[in-house]
Short mmCIF file of C-alpha atoms in Angstrom, two decimals:
data_model
loop_
_atom_site.label_atom_id
_atom_site.label_comp_id
_atom_site.label_asym_id
_atom_site.label_seq_id
_atom_site.Cartn_x
_atom_site.Cartn_y
_atom_site.Cartn_z
CA MET R 1 -2.98 10.50 -16.49
CA ALA R 2 -1.18 13.78 -16.19
CA THR R 3 -2.05 13.19 -11.89
CA ILE R 4 0.34 10.16 -12.13
CA ILE R 5 2.73 11.25 -14.50
CA GLY R 6 4.17 13.43 -11.96
CA ALA R 7 8.01 13.45 -11.18
CA GLY R 8 8.53 10.08 -9.62
CA PHE R 9 7.19 8.33 -12.91
CA ALA R 10 9.17 11.05 -15.56
CA SER R 11 11.84 11.08 -13.72
CA GLY R 12 12.70 7.10 -13.62
CA GLN R 13 12.27 6.72 -9.91
CA GLU R 14 8.93 5.48 -9.46
CA ILE R 15 9.47 2.94 -12.20
CA ILE R 16 12.99 1.32 -10.59
CA GLN R 17 11.89 1.36 -7.27
CA PHE R 18 8.32 -0.48 -7.93
CA PHE R 19 9.33 -1.94 -10.64
CA SER R 20 12.78 -2.53 -12.13
CA ILE R 21 14.30 -3.92 -9.01
CA TYR R 22 12.21 -7.25 -9.44
CA TYR R 23 14.08 -7.58 -13.75
CA LYS R 24 11.57 -9.20 -15.95
CA GLY R 25 8.77 -9.54 -13.33
CA GLY R 26 8.63 -5.85 -13.37
CA PHE R 27 7.70 -5.78 -16.74
CA LEU R 28 4.48 -7.91 -15.78
CA GLY R 29 4.20 -5.26 -12.56
CA ILE R 30 3.31 -2.91 -14.78
CA ILE R 31 1.24 -4.77 -17.33
CA LEU R 32 -0.60 -5.74 -14.07
CA ALA R 33 -0.70 -2.09 -12.23
CA GLY R 34 -1.70 -0.97 -16.26
CA GLY R 35 -5.21 -2.50 -15.95
CA LEU R 36 -5.66 -2.14 -12.51
CA PHE R 37 -5.82 2.06 -13.41
CA SER R 38 -7.96 1.10 -16.79
CA ILE R 39 -10.12 -1.16 -13.98
CA ILE R 40 -10.33 1.64 -11.62
CA GLY R 41 -10.64 4.50 -13.66
CA TYR R 42 -13.64 3.33 -15.47
CA ILE R 43 -15.56 2.15 -12.04
CA VAL R 44 -14.67 5.76 -10.45
CA LEU R 45 -15.78 7.63 -13.52
CA SER R 46 -18.48 5.37 -15.07
CA LYS R 47 -20.11 6.02 -11.51
CA VAL R 48 -19.23 9.77 -11.02
CA TYR R 49 -21.38 10.12 -14.32
CA THR R 50 -24.46 7.48 -13.73
CA ASP R 51 -24.44 8.52 -10.09
CA ARG R 52 -24.22 12.44 -10.93
CA ILE R 53 -21.13 12.45 -8.33
CA ARG R 54 -19.91 16.51 -7.67
CA SER R 55 -17.56 15.75 -4.77
CA TYR R 56 -14.90 13.31 -3.72
CA ASP R 57 -17.78 13.80 -0.23
CA GLU R 58 -20.55 12.28 -2.66
CA PHE R 59 -18.12 9.33 -3.48
CA LEU R 60 -16.43 8.72 -0.64
CA PHE R 61 -19.15 8.18 2.57
CA PRO R 62 -21.80 6.79 0.76
CA MET R 63 -19.27 4.03 -0.05
CA MET R 64 -17.08 3.24 2.97
CA GLY R 65 -19.74 4.74 6.07
CA TYR R 66 -18.34 8.09 8.20
CA PHE R 67 -15.96 7.11 10.57
CA LEU R 68 -13.74 5.25 8.14
CA GLY R 69 -14.46 7.67 5.48
CA ARG R 70 -13.23 10.28 7.75
CA VAL R 71 -10.08 8.37 8.07
CA MET R 72 -9.53 7.84 4.42
CA GLU R 73 -10.32 11.99 3.68
CA PHE R 74 -7.34 12.50 6.83
CA ILE R 75 -5.51 9.94 5.07
CA VAL R 76 -5.75 12.06 1.13
CA MET R 77 -5.63 15.33 2.69
CA LEU R 78 -2.25 13.99 3.96
CA PHE R 79 -0.75 12.61 1.28
CA MET R 80 -1.82 15.07 -1.21
CA ALA R 81 0.50 17.78 0.98
CA CYS R 82 3.16 15.35 0.66
CA VAL R 83 3.02 14.84 -3.09
CA MET R 84 2.68 18.86 -2.92
CA SER R 85 6.08 19.42 -1.09
CA VAL R 86 7.80 16.19 -2.78
CA MET R 87 6.96 17.59 -5.90
CA THR R 88 8.25 21.35 -5.60
CA ALA R 89 11.51 20.29 -4.48
CA GLY R 90 11.78 18.13 -7.55
CA LEU R 91 11.00 21.51 -9.43
CA GLY R 92 13.45 23.72 -6.81
CA ASN R 93 15.98 21.18 -8.09
CA ILE R 94 15.70 21.28 -11.92
CA LEU R 95 15.19 24.59 -12.42
CA MET R 96 18.65 25.01 -10.06
CA ASP R 97 20.85 23.01 -12.48
CA ILE R 98 19.03 24.75 -15.81
CA THR R 99 19.24 28.47 -14.28
CA GLY R 100 22.32 28.16 -11.62
CA LEU R 101 20.20 29.83 -9.04
CA ASP R 102 20.10 29.55 -5.28
CA TYR R 103 18.47 26.31 -4.35
CA ARG R 104 15.67 28.04 -1.81
CA VAL R 105 15.22 31.37 -5.29
CA CYS R 106 13.87 27.90 -7.50
CA VAL R 107 11.54 26.56 -5.32
CA ILE R 108 9.70 30.34 -4.61
CA ILE R 109 10.19 30.75 -8.26
CA GLY R 110 8.31 27.51 -8.97
CA VAL R 111 6.04 27.92 -5.91
CA ALA R 112 4.88 31.32 -7.33
CA VAL R 113 4.17 29.71 -11.09
CA CYS R 114 2.15 26.85 -9.20
CA LEU R 115 0.02 29.23 -7.27
CA ILE R 116 -0.90 31.18 -10.30
CA ALA R 117 -2.13 27.33 -11.67
CA ILE R 118 -3.51 26.43 -8.61
CA LEU R 119 -5.41 29.56 -8.34
CA THR R 120 -7.20 28.98 -12.16
CA ASN R 121 -9.61 25.94 -9.97
CA ILE R 122 -10.91 23.10 -11.85
CA LYS R 123 -11.64 24.59 -14.87
CA GLY R 124 -7.54 25.84 -15.55
CA ILE R 125 -6.66 22.05 -13.50
CA VAL R 126 -8.85 20.46 -16.39
CA MET R 127 -7.09 22.75 -19.52
CA LEU R 128 -3.67 22.49 -18.34
CA SER R 129 -3.81 18.53 -18.06
CA SER R 130 -5.36 18.47 -21.67
CA VAL R 131 -2.47 19.86 -22.75
CA ILE R 132 0.29 19.17 -21.02
CA SER R 133 -0.68 14.98 -20.84
CA PRO R 134 0.08 14.70 -25.13
CA VAL R 135 3.48 16.55 -24.25
CA LEU R 136 3.94 14.34 -21.26
CA ILE R 137 3.56 11.24 -22.92
CA ALA R 138 5.36 12.19 -26.31
CA GLY R 139 8.18 13.15 -24.41
CA ILE R 140 9.01 9.85 -22.18
CA VAL R 141 8.12 7.57 -24.54
CA PHE R 142 10.56 9.53 -27.32
CA VAL R 143 13.51 9.56 -24.99
CA GLY R 144 12.45 5.77 -23.71
CA CYS R 145 12.55 4.49 -27.21
CA TYR R 146 15.87 6.88 -28.39
CA ILE R 147 17.49 5.35 -25.46
CA LEU R 148 16.75 1.62 -26.43
CA VAL R 149 17.49 2.69 -30.60
CA SER R 150 20.96 4.73 -29.42
CA LYS R 151 22.06 2.61 -26.50
CA ASP R 152 24.04 -0.91 -26.68
CA THR R 153 24.51 -1.66 -23.60
CA SER R 154 23.74 -5.45 -21.91
CA VAL R 155 22.77 -6.13 -18.19
CA PHE R 156 20.49 -4.02 -15.97
CA ASN R 157 22.26 -4.86 -12.40
CA ILE R 158 20.24 -2.70 -9.77
CA SER R 159 22.75 -1.04 -6.71
CA ASN R 160 22.31 -1.99 -3.15
CA LYS R 161 20.88 1.63 -2.92
CA PHE R 162 17.63 0.54 -3.84
CA SER R 163 15.87 -1.28 -1.69
CA VAL R 164 13.53 -4.23 -2.49
CA ILE R 165 9.83 -2.22 -1.37
CA THR R 166 7.65 -5.85 -1.27
CA ASN R 167 9.07 -9.39 -1.61
CA ASN R 168 7.71 -9.78 -4.94
CA TRP R 169 6.42 -8.06 -8.04
CA VAL R 170 2.51 -8.33 -7.47
CA PHE R 171 2.19 -6.55 -4.25
CA SER R 172 4.65 -3.56 -5.86
CA ALA R 173 2.60 -3.29 -9.09
CA ILE R 174 -0.43 -2.83 -6.36
CA LEU R 175 1.24 -1.02 -4.02
CA TYR R 176 2.16 1.53 -6.93
CA VAL R 177 -1.60 1.76 -8.01
CA SER R 178 -3.01 1.78 -4.57
CA TYR R 179 -0.71 5.25 -3.33
CA ASN R 180 -1.96 6.96 -6.64
CA THR R 181 -5.72 5.97 -6.62
CA ILE R 182 -5.90 8.15 -3.36
CA LEU R 183 -4.77 11.56 -5.57
CA SER R 184 -6.34 10.48 -8.73
CA THR R 185 -9.70 9.93 -7.38
CA VAL R 186 -9.99 13.17 -5.74
CA LEU R 187 -9.73 14.67 -9.73
CA LEU R 188 -11.75 12.25 -10.99
CA THR R 189 -14.86 13.04 -8.80
CA GLY R 190 -14.59 16.77 -9.60
CA MET R 191 -15.04 15.65 -13.07
CA LEU R 192 -18.87 15.55 -13.87
CA PRO R 193 -18.96 18.57 -16.24
CA TYR R 194 -16.81 17.42 -18.69
CA LEU R 195 -18.18 13.42 -18.81
CA LYS R 196 -20.73 13.99 -21.76
CA SER R 197 -21.57 10.87 -21.67
CA ARG R 198 -21.40 7.18 -20.36
CA LYS R 199 -19.21 6.26 -23.54
CA VAL R 200 -16.91 9.18 -22.12
CA SER R 201 -16.90 8.40 -18.64
CA ALA R 202 -15.93 4.32 -19.23
CA TRP R 203 -13.62 5.13 -22.21
CA GLY R 204 -11.61 7.92 -20.16
CA GLY R 205 -10.91 5.70 -17.69
CA VAL R 206 -9.84 2.47 -19.58
CA VAL R 207 -7.51 4.07 -22.41
CA GLY R 208 -6.03 6.74 -19.37
CA GLY R 209 -4.96 3.16 -17.69
CA GLY R 210 -3.43 1.62 -21.32
CA MET R 211 -1.19 4.38 -21.53
CA LEU R 212 0.23 4.84 -18.17
CA GLY R 213 1.17 1.00 -18.75
CA VAL R 214 2.30 1.53 -22.59
CA THR R 215 4.29 4.62 -20.70
CA ALA R 216 5.74 3.11 -18.56
CA LEU R 217 6.52 -0.08 -20.10
CA ILE R 218 8.50 1.75 -22.83
CA LEU R 219 10.77 3.97 -19.77
CA ASN R 220 11.50 0.42 -17.83
CA SER R 221 12.58 -1.20 -20.75
CA ALA R 222 15.29 2.17 -21.19
CA LEU R 223 16.34 2.16 -17.52
CA TYR R 224 16.59 -2.03 -17.69
CA LEU R 225 19.47 -1.59 -20.16
CA PHE R 226 21.91 0.45 -17.76
CA TYR R 227 24.21 -0.66 -14.68
CA PRO R 228 23.85 0.70 -11.27
CA HIS R 229 26.31 3.70 -11.95
CA SER R 230 23.95 4.77 -14.67
CA ILE R 231 20.45 5.03 -12.25
CA THR R 232 21.78 6.10 -8.86
CA SER R 233 21.01 9.44 -9.02
CA GLU R 234 17.96 11.35 -8.08
CA ILE R 235 17.08 11.60 -11.71
CA PRO R 236 17.55 8.41 -13.58
CA VAL R 237 16.87 9.38 -16.61
CA LEU R 238 18.01 12.21 -16.87
CA GLY R 239 21.65 11.07 -15.51
CA ILE R 240 21.56 8.54 -18.38
CA ILE R 241 20.96 10.63 -21.67
CA GLN R 242 22.63 13.73 -20.32
CA ASN R 243 25.94 11.27 -21.20
CA ASN R 244 24.55 11.02 -23.98
CA SER R 245 23.16 14.02 -25.92
CA ARG R 246 23.37 17.55 -24.26
CA LEU R 247 20.42 19.00 -26.25
CA LEU R 248 18.20 16.09 -25.29
CA SER R 249 18.42 16.12 -21.75
CA GLN R 250 17.87 20.28 -21.99
CA ILE R 251 14.49 19.05 -23.81
CA TYR R 252 13.85 16.59 -21.17
CA SER R 253 14.61 18.47 -18.60
CA GLY R 254 11.28 21.01 -20.02
CA VAL R 255 9.61 17.89 -19.72
CA LEU R 256 9.99 16.97 -16.33
CA ILE R 257 9.57 20.59 -14.82
CA LEU R 258 5.90 20.48 -16.63
CA ALA R 259 5.42 16.95 -14.90
CA MET R 260 6.19 18.22 -11.17
CA PHE R 261 4.56 21.40 -12.37
CA ILE R 262 1.25 19.26 -13.28
CA SER R 263 1.96 17.25 -9.92
CA THR R 264 2.31 20.26 -7.32
CA VAL R 265 -0.87 22.48 -9.07
CA THR R 266 -3.06 19.20 -9.00
CA SER R 267 -2.24 17.93 -5.18
CA GLY R 268 -2.53 21.43 -4.72
CA TYR R 269 -5.91 22.19 -5.72
CA CYS R 270 -7.27 19.25 -4.74
CA LEU R 271 -5.58 20.01 -0.79
CA ALA R 272 -6.64 23.62 -1.47
CA ASP R 273 -10.63 22.31 -2.54
CA ARG R 274 -10.94 20.22 0.33
CA ILE R 275 -9.74 22.27 3.27
CA SER R 276 -11.57 25.05 1.60
CA LYS R 277 -15.13 23.39 1.53
CA LYS R 278 -14.47 21.69 5.08
CA LEU R 279 -13.64 24.49 6.94
CA LYS R 280 -15.62 27.50 4.89
CA LEU R 281 -13.14 29.23 4.32
CA ASN R 282 -11.90 30.94 0.73
CA TYR R 283 -9.97 28.87 -1.74
CA LYS R 284 -8.03 31.57 -2.93
CA LEU R 285 -6.29 32.18 0.73
CA VAL R 286 -6.39 28.47 1.52
CA ALA R 287 -4.33 28.09 -1.47
CA VAL R 288 -2.25 31.07 -0.54
CA ILE R 289 -1.39 29.66 2.71
CA LEU R 290 -0.33 26.15 1.43
CA CYS R 291 1.89 27.00 -1.08
CA ALA R 292 3.68 29.21 1.53
CA MET R 293 3.65 26.25 4.18
CA THR R 294 5.34 23.42 1.40
CA ILE R 295 8.36 25.62 1.47
CA PRO R 296 10.31 25.18 4.27
CA LEU R 297 9.06 21.52 3.16
CA THR R 298 11.42 20.85 0.33
CA SER R 299 14.71 20.82 2.10
CA LEU R 300 13.87 16.47 2.25
CA GLY R 301 15.30 14.32 0.07
CA PHE R 302 13.54 13.59 -3.73
CA SER R 303 14.25 9.99 -3.76
CA ASN R 304 14.18 9.76 -0.19
CA LEU R 305 11.08 10.62 -0.11
CA ILE R 306 9.78 8.94 -2.88
CA SER R 307 10.66 5.08 -1.25
CA THR R 308 9.55 5.98 2.09
CA LEU R 309 6.71 7.76 2.02
CA TYR R 310 4.87 6.26 -1.80
CA PRO R 311 5.12 3.05 -0.16
CA VAL R 312 3.61 4.20 3.31
CA PHE R 313 0.63 5.28 1.64
CA GLY R 314 0.28 2.29 -0.78
CA TYR R 315 -0.48 0.61 2.08
CA LEU R 316 -2.56 3.46 3.86
CA GLY R 317 -4.70 3.11 0.24
CA LEU R 318 -4.40 0.05 0.00
CA PHE R 319 -8.42 -0.33 1.84
CA MET R 320 -9.14 2.31 -0.35
CA VAL R 321 -8.59 0.11 -3.68
CA PHE R 322 -10.56 -2.61 -2.42
CA VAL R 323 -13.50 -0.95 -1.52
CA ILE R 324 -14.17 0.23 -5.04
CA LEU R 325 -13.54 -2.80 -6.53
CA PHE R 326 -15.61 -4.44 -3.56
CA GLN R 327 -18.56 -1.97 -4.33
CA HIS R 328 -18.20 -2.31 -8.14
CA VAL R 329 -18.47 -6.45 -8.03
CA ARG R 330 -21.30 -6.34 -5.79
CA GLY R 331 -22.87 -3.54 -8.19
CA LEU R 332 -22.86 -5.57 -11.11
CA PHE R 333 -24.24 -8.97 -8.67
CA SER R 334 -27.23 -6.97 -6.89
CA ASN R 335 -28.34 -5.99 -10.80
CA LYS R 336 -27.97 -9.51 -11.93
CA TYR R 337 -30.11 -10.63 -9.41
CA SER R 338 -32.30 -8.27 -9.33
CA ARG R 339 -33.28 -8.27 -13.19
CA GLY R 340 -33.24 -12.20 -12.50
#
């Protein structure tokens, strides 16, 4: 959940661009996405527990074969680098608004803090996710409910600033799940030490996907109330509550910082772990180099990157989603016939 609820989700950008633009269809899209997240989470974590998978390679290559596995591996690593850069840029923007410091200085501060967390490796990432996830969920749900209760605004009218990513809410929801599956699968395949039973692994995926769906529904409901001038900012949710409550906007700024922080840390950890193992380099050295390389890339726009890069990786990640579902269904049929 912490991997998926990043800055794009918490800011409202992803919700608007993948769901809200389809009006009522967006709500159906969120329900579909939540269901798919639950199914994929259940399949991946159950397979990790049953097959005692300890790394992404052990999950990816038996499922896809060597050539396609290498192609998907490259896509995964490229996406992790993009997520790391996008979230670092967002973190710099929020820190600049709060502190008044120069943007570059804020980016460097953000990168330094994220690097410290990345250096804690998987144990630190799991601990951070366990602590931050409930805070993110609570913050998003509270702010969403506050907007719904306190604001009496009628029709939601999308500005031309938001282009339609696909022609329908069904495919948009699938794309949303697809690109999020790229990064979350990398993290889930390293979770074996924390899966104490098959029940834990199964319910971890199902409940995680369900909670993502519920949180997205609340956020979309809040955004659905507002006219274009309220939702065309870089950070739509913050733009809405700044007009209503200064205190709440400051609190939600903290929620966004946590969201961007955990997204940067998880993507940075996954990428550093992959590169260090593949090239047999020191993990800490790779982490430092990667964090340094993100700094010049943060000049790219936050919302523009979400609307352009994420759909591209959504299309690229469709194959992974298809293979995960296909292999699971094939396994169910083979088990059925072998018992017969």
